[in-house]
Coordinates of C-alpha atoms in Angstrom, one line a residue:
X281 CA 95.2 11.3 -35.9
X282 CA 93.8 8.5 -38.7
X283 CA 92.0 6.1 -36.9
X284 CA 92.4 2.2 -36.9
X285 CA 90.0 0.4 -39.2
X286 CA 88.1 -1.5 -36.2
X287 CA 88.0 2.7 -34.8
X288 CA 86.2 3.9 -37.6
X289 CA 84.1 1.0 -38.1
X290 CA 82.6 1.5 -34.5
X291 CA 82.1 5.0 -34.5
X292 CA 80.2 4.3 -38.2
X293 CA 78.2 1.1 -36.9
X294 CA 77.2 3.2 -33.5
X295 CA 75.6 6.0 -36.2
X296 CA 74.5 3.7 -38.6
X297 CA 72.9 1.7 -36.1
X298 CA 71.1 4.6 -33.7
X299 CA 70.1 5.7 -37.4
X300 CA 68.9 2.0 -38.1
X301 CA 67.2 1.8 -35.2
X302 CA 65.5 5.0 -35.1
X303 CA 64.4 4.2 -38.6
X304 CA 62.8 0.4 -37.5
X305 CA 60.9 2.2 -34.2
X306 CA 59.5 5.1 -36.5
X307 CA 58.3 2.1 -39.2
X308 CA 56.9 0.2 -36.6
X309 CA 54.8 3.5 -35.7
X310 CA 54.1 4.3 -38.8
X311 CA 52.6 1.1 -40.1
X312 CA 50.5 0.0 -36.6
X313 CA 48.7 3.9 -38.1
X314 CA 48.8 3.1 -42.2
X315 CA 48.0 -0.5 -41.6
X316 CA 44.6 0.8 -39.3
X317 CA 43.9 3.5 -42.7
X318 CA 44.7 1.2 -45.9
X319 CA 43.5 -1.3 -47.1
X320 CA 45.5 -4.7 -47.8
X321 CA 44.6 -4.1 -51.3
X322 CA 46.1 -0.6 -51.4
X323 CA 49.5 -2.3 -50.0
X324 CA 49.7 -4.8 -52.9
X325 CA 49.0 -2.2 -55.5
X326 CA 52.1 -0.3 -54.5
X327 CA 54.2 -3.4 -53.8
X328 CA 53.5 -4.0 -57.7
X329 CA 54.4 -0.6 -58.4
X330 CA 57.4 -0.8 -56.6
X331 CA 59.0 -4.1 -58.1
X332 CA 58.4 -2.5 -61.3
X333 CA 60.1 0.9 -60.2
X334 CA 62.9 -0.7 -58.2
X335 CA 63.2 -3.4 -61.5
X336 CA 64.3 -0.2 -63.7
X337 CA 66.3 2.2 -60.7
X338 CA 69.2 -0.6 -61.0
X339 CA 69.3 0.4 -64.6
X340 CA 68.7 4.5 -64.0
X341 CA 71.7 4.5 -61.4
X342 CA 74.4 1.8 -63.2
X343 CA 75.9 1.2 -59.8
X344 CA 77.4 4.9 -59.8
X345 CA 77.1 5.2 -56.8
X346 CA 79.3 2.3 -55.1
X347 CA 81.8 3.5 -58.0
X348 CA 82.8 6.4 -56.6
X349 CA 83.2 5.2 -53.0
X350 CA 85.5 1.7 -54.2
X351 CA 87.6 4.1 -56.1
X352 CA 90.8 4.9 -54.8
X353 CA 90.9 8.3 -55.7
X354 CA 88.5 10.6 -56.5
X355 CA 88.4 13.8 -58.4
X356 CA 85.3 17.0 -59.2
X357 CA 85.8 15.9 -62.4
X358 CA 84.6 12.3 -61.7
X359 CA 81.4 13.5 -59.7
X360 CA 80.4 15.8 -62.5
X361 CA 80.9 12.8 -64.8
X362 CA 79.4 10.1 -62.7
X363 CA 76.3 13.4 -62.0
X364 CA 75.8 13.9 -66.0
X365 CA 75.4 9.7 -67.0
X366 CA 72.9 10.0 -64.1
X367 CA 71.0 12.4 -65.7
X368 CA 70.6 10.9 -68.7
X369 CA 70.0 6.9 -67.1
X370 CA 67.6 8.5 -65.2
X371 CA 65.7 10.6 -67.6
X372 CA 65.8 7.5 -70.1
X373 CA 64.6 5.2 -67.7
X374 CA 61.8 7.4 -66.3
X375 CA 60.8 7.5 -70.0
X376 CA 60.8 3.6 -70.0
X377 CA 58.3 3.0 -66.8
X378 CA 55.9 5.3 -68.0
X379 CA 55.7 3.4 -71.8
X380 CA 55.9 0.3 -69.9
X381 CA 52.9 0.6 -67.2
X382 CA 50.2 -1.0 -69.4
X383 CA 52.8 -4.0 -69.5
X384 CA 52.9 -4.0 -65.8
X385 CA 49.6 -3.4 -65.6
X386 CA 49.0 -6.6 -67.8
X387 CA 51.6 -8.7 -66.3
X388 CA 50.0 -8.2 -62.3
X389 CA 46.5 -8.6 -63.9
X390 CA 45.5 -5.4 -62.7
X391 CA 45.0 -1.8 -64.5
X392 CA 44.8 -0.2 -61.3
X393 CA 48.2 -0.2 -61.1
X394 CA 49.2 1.7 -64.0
X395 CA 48.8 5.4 -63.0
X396 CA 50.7 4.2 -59.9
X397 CA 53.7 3.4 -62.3
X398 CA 53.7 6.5 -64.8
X399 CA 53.6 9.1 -61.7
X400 CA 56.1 7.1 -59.5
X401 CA 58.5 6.9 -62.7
X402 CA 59.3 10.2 -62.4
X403 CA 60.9 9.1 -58.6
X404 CA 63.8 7.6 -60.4
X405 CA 65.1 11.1 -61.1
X406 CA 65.5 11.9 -57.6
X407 CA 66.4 8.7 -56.5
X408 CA 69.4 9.0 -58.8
X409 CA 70.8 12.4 -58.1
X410 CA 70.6 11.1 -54.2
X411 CA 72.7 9.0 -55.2
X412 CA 75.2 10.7 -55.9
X413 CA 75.3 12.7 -52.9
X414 CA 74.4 9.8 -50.6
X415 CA 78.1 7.8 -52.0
X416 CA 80.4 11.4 -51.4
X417 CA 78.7 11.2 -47.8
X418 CA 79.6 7.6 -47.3
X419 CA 83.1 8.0 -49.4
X420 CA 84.0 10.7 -46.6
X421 CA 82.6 8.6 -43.5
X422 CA 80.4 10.9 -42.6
X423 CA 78.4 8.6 -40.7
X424 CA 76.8 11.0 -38.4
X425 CA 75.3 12.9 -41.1
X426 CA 74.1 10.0 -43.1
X427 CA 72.1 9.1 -39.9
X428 CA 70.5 12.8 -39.7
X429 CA 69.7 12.7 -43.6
X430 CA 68.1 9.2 -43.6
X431 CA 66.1 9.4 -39.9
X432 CA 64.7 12.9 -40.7
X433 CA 63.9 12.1 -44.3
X434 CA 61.9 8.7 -43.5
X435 CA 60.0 10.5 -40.8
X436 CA 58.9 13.5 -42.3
X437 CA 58.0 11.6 -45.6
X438 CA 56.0 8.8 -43.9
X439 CA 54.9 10.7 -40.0
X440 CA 54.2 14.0 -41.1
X441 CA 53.5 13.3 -45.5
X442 CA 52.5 9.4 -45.3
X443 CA 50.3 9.5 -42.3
X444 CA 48.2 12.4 -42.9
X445 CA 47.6 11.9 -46.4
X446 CA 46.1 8.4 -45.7
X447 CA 44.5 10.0 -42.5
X448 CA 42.7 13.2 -45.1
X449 CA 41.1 9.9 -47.3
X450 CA 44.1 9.7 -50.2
X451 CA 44.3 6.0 -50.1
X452 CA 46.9 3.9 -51.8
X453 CA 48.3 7.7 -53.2
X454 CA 49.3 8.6 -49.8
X455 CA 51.8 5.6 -50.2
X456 CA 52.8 7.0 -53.6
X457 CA 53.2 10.6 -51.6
X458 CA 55.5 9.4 -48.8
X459 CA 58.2 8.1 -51.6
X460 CA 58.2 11.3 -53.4
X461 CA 58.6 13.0 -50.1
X462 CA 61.3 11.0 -48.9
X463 CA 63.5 10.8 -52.0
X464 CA 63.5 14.5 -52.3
X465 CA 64.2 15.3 -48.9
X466 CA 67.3 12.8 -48.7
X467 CA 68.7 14.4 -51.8
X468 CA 68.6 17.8 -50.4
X469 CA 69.9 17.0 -47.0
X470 CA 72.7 15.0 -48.7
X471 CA 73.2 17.5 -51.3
X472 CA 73.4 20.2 -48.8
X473 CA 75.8 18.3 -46.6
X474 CA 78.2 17.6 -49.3
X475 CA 77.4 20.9 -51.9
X476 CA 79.0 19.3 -54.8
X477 CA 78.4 20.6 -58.0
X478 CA 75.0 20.3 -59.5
X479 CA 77.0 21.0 -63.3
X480 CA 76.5 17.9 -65.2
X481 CA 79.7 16.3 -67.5
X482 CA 80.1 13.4 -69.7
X483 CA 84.1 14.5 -69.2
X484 CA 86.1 12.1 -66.6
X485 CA 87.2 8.5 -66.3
X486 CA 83.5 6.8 -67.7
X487 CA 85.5 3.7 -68.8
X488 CA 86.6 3.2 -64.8
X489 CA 83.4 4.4 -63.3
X490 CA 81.1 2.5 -65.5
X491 CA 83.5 -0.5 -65.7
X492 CA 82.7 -0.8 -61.9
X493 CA 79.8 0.3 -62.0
X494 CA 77.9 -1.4 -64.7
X495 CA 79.4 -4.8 -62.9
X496 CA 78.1 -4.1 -59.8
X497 CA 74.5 -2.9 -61.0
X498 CA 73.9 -6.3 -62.8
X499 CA 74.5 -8.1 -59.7
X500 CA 72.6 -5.6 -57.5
X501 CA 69.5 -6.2 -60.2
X502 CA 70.3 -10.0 -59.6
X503 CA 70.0 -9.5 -55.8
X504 CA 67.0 -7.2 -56.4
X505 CA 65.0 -10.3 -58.2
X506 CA 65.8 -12.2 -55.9
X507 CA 64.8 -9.8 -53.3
X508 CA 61.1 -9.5 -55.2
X509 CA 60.6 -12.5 -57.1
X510 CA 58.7 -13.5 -54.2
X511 CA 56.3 -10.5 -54.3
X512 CA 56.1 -11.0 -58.0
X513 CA 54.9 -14.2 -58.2
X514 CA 52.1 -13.8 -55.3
X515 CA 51.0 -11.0 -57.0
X516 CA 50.9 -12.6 -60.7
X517 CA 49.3 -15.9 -59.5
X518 CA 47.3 -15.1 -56.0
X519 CA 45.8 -11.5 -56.6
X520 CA 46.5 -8.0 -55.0
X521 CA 44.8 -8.7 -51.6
X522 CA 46.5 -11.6 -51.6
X523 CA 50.2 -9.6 -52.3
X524 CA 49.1 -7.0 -49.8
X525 CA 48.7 -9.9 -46.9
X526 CA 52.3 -11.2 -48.0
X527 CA 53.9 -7.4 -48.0
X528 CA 52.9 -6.4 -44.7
X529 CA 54.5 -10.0 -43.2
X530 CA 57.4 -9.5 -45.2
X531 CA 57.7 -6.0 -44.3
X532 CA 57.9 -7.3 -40.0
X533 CA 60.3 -9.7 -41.0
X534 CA 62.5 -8.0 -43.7
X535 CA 62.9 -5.2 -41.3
X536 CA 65.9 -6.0 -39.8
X537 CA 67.8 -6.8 -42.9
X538 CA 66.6 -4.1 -44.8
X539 CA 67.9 -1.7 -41.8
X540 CA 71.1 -3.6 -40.6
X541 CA 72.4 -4.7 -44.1
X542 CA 71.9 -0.9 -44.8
X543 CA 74.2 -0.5 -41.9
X544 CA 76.8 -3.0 -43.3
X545 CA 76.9 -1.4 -46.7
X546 CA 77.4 2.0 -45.4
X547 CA 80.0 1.0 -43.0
X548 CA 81.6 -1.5 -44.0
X549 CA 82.0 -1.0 -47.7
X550 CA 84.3 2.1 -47.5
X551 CA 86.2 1.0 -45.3
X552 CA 87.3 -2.4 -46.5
X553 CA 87.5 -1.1 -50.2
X554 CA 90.2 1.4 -48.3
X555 CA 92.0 -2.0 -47.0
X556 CA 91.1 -4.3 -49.6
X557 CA 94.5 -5.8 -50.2
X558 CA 95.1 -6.6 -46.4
X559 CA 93.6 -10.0 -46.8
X560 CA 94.1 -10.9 -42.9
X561 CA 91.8 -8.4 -41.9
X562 CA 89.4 -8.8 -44.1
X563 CA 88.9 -11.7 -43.0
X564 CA 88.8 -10.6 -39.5
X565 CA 85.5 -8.7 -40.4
X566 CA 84.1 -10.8 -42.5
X567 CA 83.6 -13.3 -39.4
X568 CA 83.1 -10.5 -36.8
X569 CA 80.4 -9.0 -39.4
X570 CA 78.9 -12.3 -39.4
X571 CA 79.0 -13.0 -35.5
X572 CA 77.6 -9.7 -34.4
X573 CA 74.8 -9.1 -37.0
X574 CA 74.2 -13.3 -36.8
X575 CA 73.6 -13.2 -33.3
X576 CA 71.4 -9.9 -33.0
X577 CA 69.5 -11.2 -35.9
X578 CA 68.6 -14.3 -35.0
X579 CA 67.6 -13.1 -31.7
X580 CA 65.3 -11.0 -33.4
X581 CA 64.1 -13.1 -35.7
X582 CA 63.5 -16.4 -34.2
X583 CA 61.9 -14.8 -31.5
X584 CA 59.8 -12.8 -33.6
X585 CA 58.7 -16.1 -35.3
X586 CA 57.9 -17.8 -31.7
X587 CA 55.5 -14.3 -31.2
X588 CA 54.6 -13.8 -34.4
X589 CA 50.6 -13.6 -33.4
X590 CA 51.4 -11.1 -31.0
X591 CA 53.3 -9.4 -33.1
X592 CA 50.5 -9.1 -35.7
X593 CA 47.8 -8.1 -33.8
X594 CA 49.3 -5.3 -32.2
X595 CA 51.4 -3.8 -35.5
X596 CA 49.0 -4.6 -37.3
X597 CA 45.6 -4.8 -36.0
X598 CA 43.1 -7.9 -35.6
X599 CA 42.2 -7.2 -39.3
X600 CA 45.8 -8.8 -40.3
X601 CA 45.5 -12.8 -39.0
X602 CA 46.2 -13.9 -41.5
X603 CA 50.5 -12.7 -41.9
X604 CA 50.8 -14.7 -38.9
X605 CA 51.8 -17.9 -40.1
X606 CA 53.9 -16.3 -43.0
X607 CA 55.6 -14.0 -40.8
X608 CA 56.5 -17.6 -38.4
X609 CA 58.4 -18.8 -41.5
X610 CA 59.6 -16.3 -43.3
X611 CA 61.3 -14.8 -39.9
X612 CA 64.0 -17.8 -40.2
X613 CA 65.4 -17.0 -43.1
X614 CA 66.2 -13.2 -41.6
X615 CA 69.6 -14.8 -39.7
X616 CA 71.2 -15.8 -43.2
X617 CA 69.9 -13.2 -44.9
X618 CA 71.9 -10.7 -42.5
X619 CA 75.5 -12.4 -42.6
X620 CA 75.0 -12.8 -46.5
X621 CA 75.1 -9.5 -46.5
X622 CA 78.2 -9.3 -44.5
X623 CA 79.7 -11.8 -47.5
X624 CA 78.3 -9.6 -50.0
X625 CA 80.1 -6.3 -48.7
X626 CA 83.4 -8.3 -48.9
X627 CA 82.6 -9.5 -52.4
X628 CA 82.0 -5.7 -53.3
X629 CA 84.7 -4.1 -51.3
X630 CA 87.3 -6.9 -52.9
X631 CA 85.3 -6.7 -56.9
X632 CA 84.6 -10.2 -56.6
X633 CA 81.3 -9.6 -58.3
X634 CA 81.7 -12.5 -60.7
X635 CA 81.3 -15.0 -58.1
X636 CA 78.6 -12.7 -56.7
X637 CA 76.8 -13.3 -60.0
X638 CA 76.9 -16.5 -60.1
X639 CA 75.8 -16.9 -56.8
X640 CA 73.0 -14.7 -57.2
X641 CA 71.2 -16.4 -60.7
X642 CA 71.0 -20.1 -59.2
X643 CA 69.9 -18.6 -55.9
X644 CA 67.4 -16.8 -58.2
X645 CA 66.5 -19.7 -60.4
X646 CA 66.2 -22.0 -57.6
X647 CA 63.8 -19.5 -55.9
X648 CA 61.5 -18.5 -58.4
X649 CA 61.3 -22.4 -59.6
X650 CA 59.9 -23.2 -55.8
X651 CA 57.8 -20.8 -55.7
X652 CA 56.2 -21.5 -59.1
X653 CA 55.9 -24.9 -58.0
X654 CA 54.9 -24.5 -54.7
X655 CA 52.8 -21.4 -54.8
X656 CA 49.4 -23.4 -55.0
X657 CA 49.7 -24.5 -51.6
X658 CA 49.5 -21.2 -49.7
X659 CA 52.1 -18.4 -48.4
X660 CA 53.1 -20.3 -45.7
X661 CA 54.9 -23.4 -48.3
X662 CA 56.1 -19.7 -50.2
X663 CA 57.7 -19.4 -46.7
X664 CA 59.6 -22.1 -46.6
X665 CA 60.7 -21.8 -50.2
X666 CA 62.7 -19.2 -49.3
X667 CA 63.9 -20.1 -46.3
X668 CA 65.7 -22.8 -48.1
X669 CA 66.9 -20.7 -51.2
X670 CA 68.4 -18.3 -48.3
X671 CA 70.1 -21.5 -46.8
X672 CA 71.8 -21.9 -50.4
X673 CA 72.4 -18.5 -51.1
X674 CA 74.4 -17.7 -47.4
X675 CA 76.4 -21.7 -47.7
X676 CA 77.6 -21.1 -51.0
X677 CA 79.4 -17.5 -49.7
X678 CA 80.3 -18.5 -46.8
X679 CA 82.0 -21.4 -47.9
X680 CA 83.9 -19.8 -51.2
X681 CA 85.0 -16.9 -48.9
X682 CA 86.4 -18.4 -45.9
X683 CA 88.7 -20.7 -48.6
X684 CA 89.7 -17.3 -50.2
X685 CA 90.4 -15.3 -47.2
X686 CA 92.2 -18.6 -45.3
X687 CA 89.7 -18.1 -42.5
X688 CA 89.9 -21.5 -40.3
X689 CA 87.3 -23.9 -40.4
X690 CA 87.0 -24.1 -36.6
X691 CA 86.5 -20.3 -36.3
X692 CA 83.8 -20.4 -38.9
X693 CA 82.2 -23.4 -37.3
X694 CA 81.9 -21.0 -33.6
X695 CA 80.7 -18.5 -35.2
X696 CA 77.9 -20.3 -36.7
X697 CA 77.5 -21.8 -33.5
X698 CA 77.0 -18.7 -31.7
X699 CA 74.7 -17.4 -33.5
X700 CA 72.4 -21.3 -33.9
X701 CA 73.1 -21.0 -29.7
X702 CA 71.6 -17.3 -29.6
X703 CA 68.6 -18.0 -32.4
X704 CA 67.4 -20.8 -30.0
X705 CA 67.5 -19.4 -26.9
X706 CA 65.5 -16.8 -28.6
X707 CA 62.5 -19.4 -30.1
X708 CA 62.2 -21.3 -26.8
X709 CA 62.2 -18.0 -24.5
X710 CA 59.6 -16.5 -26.5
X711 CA 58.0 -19.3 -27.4
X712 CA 57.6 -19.5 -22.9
X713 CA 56.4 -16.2 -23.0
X714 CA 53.7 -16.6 -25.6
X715 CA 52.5 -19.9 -24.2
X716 CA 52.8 -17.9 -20.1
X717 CA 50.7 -15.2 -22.1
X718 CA 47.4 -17.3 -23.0
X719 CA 47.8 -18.9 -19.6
X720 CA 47.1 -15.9 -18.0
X721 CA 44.8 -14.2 -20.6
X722 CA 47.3 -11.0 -20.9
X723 CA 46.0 -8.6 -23.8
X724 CA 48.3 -8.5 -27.0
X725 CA 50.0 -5.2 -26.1
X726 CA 51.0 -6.8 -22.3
X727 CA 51.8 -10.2 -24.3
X728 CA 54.2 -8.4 -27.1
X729 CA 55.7 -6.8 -24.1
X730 CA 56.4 -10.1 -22.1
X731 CA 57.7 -11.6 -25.7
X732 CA 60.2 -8.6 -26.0
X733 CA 61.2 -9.4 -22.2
X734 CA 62.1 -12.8 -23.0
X735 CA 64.1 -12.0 -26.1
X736 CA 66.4 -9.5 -24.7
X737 CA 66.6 -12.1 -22.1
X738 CA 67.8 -14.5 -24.7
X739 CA 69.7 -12.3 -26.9
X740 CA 71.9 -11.2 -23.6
X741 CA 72.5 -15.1 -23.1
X742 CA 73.4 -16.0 -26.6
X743 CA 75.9 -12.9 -26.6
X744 CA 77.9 -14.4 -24.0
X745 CA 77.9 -17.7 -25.4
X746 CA 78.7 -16.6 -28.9
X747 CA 82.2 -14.6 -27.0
X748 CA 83.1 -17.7 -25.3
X749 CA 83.0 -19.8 -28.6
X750 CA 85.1 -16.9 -30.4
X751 CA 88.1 -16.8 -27.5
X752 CA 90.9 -17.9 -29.6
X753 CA 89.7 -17.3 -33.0
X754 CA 91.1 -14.6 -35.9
X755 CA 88.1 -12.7 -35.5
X756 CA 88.7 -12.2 -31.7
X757 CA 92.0 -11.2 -32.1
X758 CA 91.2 -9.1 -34.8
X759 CA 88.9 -7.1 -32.1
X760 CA 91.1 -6.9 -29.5
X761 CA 94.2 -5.1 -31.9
X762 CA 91.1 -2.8 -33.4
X763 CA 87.7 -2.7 -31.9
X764 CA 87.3 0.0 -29.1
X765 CA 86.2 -1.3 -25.7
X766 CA 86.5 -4.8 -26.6
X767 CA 88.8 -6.1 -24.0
X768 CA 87.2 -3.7 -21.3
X769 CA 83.8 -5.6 -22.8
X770 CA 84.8 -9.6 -22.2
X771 CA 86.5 -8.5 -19.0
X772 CA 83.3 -6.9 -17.6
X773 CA 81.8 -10.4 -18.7
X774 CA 84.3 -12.1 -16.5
X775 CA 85.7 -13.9 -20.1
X776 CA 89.2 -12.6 -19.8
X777 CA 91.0 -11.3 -22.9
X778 CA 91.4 -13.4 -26.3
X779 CA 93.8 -16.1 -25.8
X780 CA 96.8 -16.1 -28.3

């Protein structure tokens, strides 16, 4: 029986997401222990490295990957093909990082960096034939096993590699051994899952793979500046220590975007590029995407910008006072940053990747020009900077797909309301909770725990409010003809079905 599109998409969200948040619990382990055996100076050595690497990986892979899951059909002859440009993108760019590192090296204003580039280069090889492997897996929506590859990958290559290499004295190298680890196992678990061929070809549609393909890279290496001007910049002008401060707060409050906008584009992009001329429904999930990720994440976020002190000190240890205040800002900018991704899957899924580009260099331009100018007055302005370019960023997609997909005004005005409902109940609940914790002089574990309290307090709140505001909109039809449990969920809220 072939299942409805709002079917698959919640059988692929609920694996995405266990895998999502498996993945954010096993981080959040896994840096509390690095954070307490590494220095902040090791941190911003390997955040340089890895701008540099991820700089040159949109080049090595050439958006192959997203190729072969938006085609329509797909053939062995078009994996070998899309498997042998890999192998030589990868092997050229390789080359290319490792004859670049005294560059980098020059450009960050620190030599240390280099041998981190030239051995991490030969990553992009791996990285790449994942790829390959990781796309089939998603083409098929197999979400179950992407879960099992991804969760077992990231916690043998940072619990079991990561961990005791920094614990045995390796320093910044045991960062440098957790990538290699975890690259390599996600291409053989993926590879093993799927057990294409391993024979490379240059025979098969290139024109169609790389016409796609070579799009959607540029704007993925757009998205990735964007992503790491930021880190950069801090590193360029302020200094490694400086960078490795800035890295850790950006890694809290990133978190949930790098984790749920991974669940987006593995779940969502298949399956709209399957329905991609059903404008109606795309617009259905493009405001659902929004309202479900919007509201979770700016539970999450705001409140982890009310707690951010408590949130510091026990992740990161007393050592690390100094994220606090960037972590405050930066967190309220993770809200848009979540339902641009939703936009961003629908660009992909419907090739609108020229608007996407667009979109992407003045939100780039507009970024790195703030931060240049603003970068003198600490991380915290850098902060705010961004929070801004993330406001531009999310109205200009918002606004140019809603008029595309004929999504109503008033339904995109509730959803946005939801989730500015959810985000505040979040901020002032925590914000209790921190101010209840001082009162009483609880110790930062006890604290976080009364923070989290509050939040899910919040977040449960703001989730009814936000289904109230969608009762008679597209998006809540579109759930109640396609989304299992739906109905059965506003009823047990004592909200009735979606009116007509």
């Amino acid at each position: 029986m072939t299942l409805s599109l709002g079917a698959r998409a919640h059988s692929g969200i609920r694996w995405a997401g266990l895998s999502a948040a498996a993945n954010v619990l096993l981080q959040h382990g896994f840096t509390a222990a690095l954070a307490r055996l590494l220095k902040p100076a090791d941190f911003g050595l390997m955040a340089m490295a890895l701008v540099a690497l991820r700089l040159f990986s949109y080049f090595s892979q050439l958006g192959l990957g997203a190729a072969l899951v938006q085609r329509e059909r797909l053939d062995p002859q078009d994996v070998r093909c899309a498997l042998g440009i890999t192998w030589l993108v990868c092997i050229a760019a390789a080359a290319g990082v490792a004859v670049s590192a005294p560059a980098i090296g020059y450009f960050f204003r620190d030599d240390g960096v280099v041998p981190l580039v030239r051995v991490l280069s030969l990553n992009l090889v791996l990285v790449g034939l994942g790829t390959v492997s990781m796309a089939l897996l998603r083409r098929a929506l197999r979400y179950r096993a992407l879960a099992v590859v991804e969760t077992a990958s990231y916690a043998l290559g940072y619990g079991v590699v990561g961990v005791v290499a920094a614990w045995s004295g390796a320093g910044v190298w045991s960062l440098v051994a957790t990538t290699f680890a975890q690259s390599t196992l996600c291409f053989v678990g993926a590879w093993a899952l799927t057990r294409h061929s391993l024979r490379p070809s240059l025979r098969g549609d290139r024109a169609g793979l790389l016409g796609y393909g070579a799009r959607y890279s540029a704007v993925g290496f757009l998205e990735f500046l964007s992503a790491n001007v930021d880190a950069a910049l801090v590193g360029r002008l302020l200094g490694g220590t400086t960078l490795g401060v800035y890295n850790r707060a950006a890694m809290l409050t990133h978190q949930p975007v790098v984790h749920a906008g991974g669940v987006m584009v593995r779940v969502l992009f298949p399956l709209l590029s399957a329905v991609q001329r059903d404008q109606r429904k795309t617009g259905g999930v493009l405001l659902l995407g929004m309202s479900a990720i919007g509201v979770l994440g700016g539970a999450v976020s705001f409140g982890l910008s009310a707690a951010a002190g408590d949130v510091v000190r026990v992740l990161l240890g007393p050592g690390w006072g100094d994220a606090a205040p960037v972590v405050q800002v930066l967190a309220l900018s993770t809200p848009m940053l979540l339902m641009a991704q939703v936009c961003s899957v629908v660009c992909d899924a419907h090739a609108l990747l020229r608007f996407k580009l667009v979109t992407q260099c003045l939100h780039l331009t507009v970024l790195g020009a703030l931060i240049f100018a603003l970068y003198r007055t600490g991380l915290r302005v850098i902060g705010w900077a961004i929070v801004g370019a993330e406001m531009l960023r999310f109205g200009l997609y918002v606004t140019y797909l809603a008029r595309r997909l004929d999504c109503a005004r008033a339904d995109v005005v509730r959803v946005l309301a939801g989730v500015g409902v959810t985000a505040a109940l979040a901020y002032g609940a925590c914000s209790i909770a921190t101010a209840g914790s001082a009162r009483w002089a609880l110790g930062p574990a006890a604290a976080l725990g009364l923070d989290i309290l509050a939040g899910l307090v919040a977040l449960g709140l703001g989730a009814v409010v936000a289904l109230r505001l969608l009762a008679g909109t597209e998006p809540a039809r579109f759930a109640d003809a396609s989304v299992p449990g739906w109905q059965r969920l506003r009823t047990r809220l004592g909200l009735g079905p979606a009116r007509a």
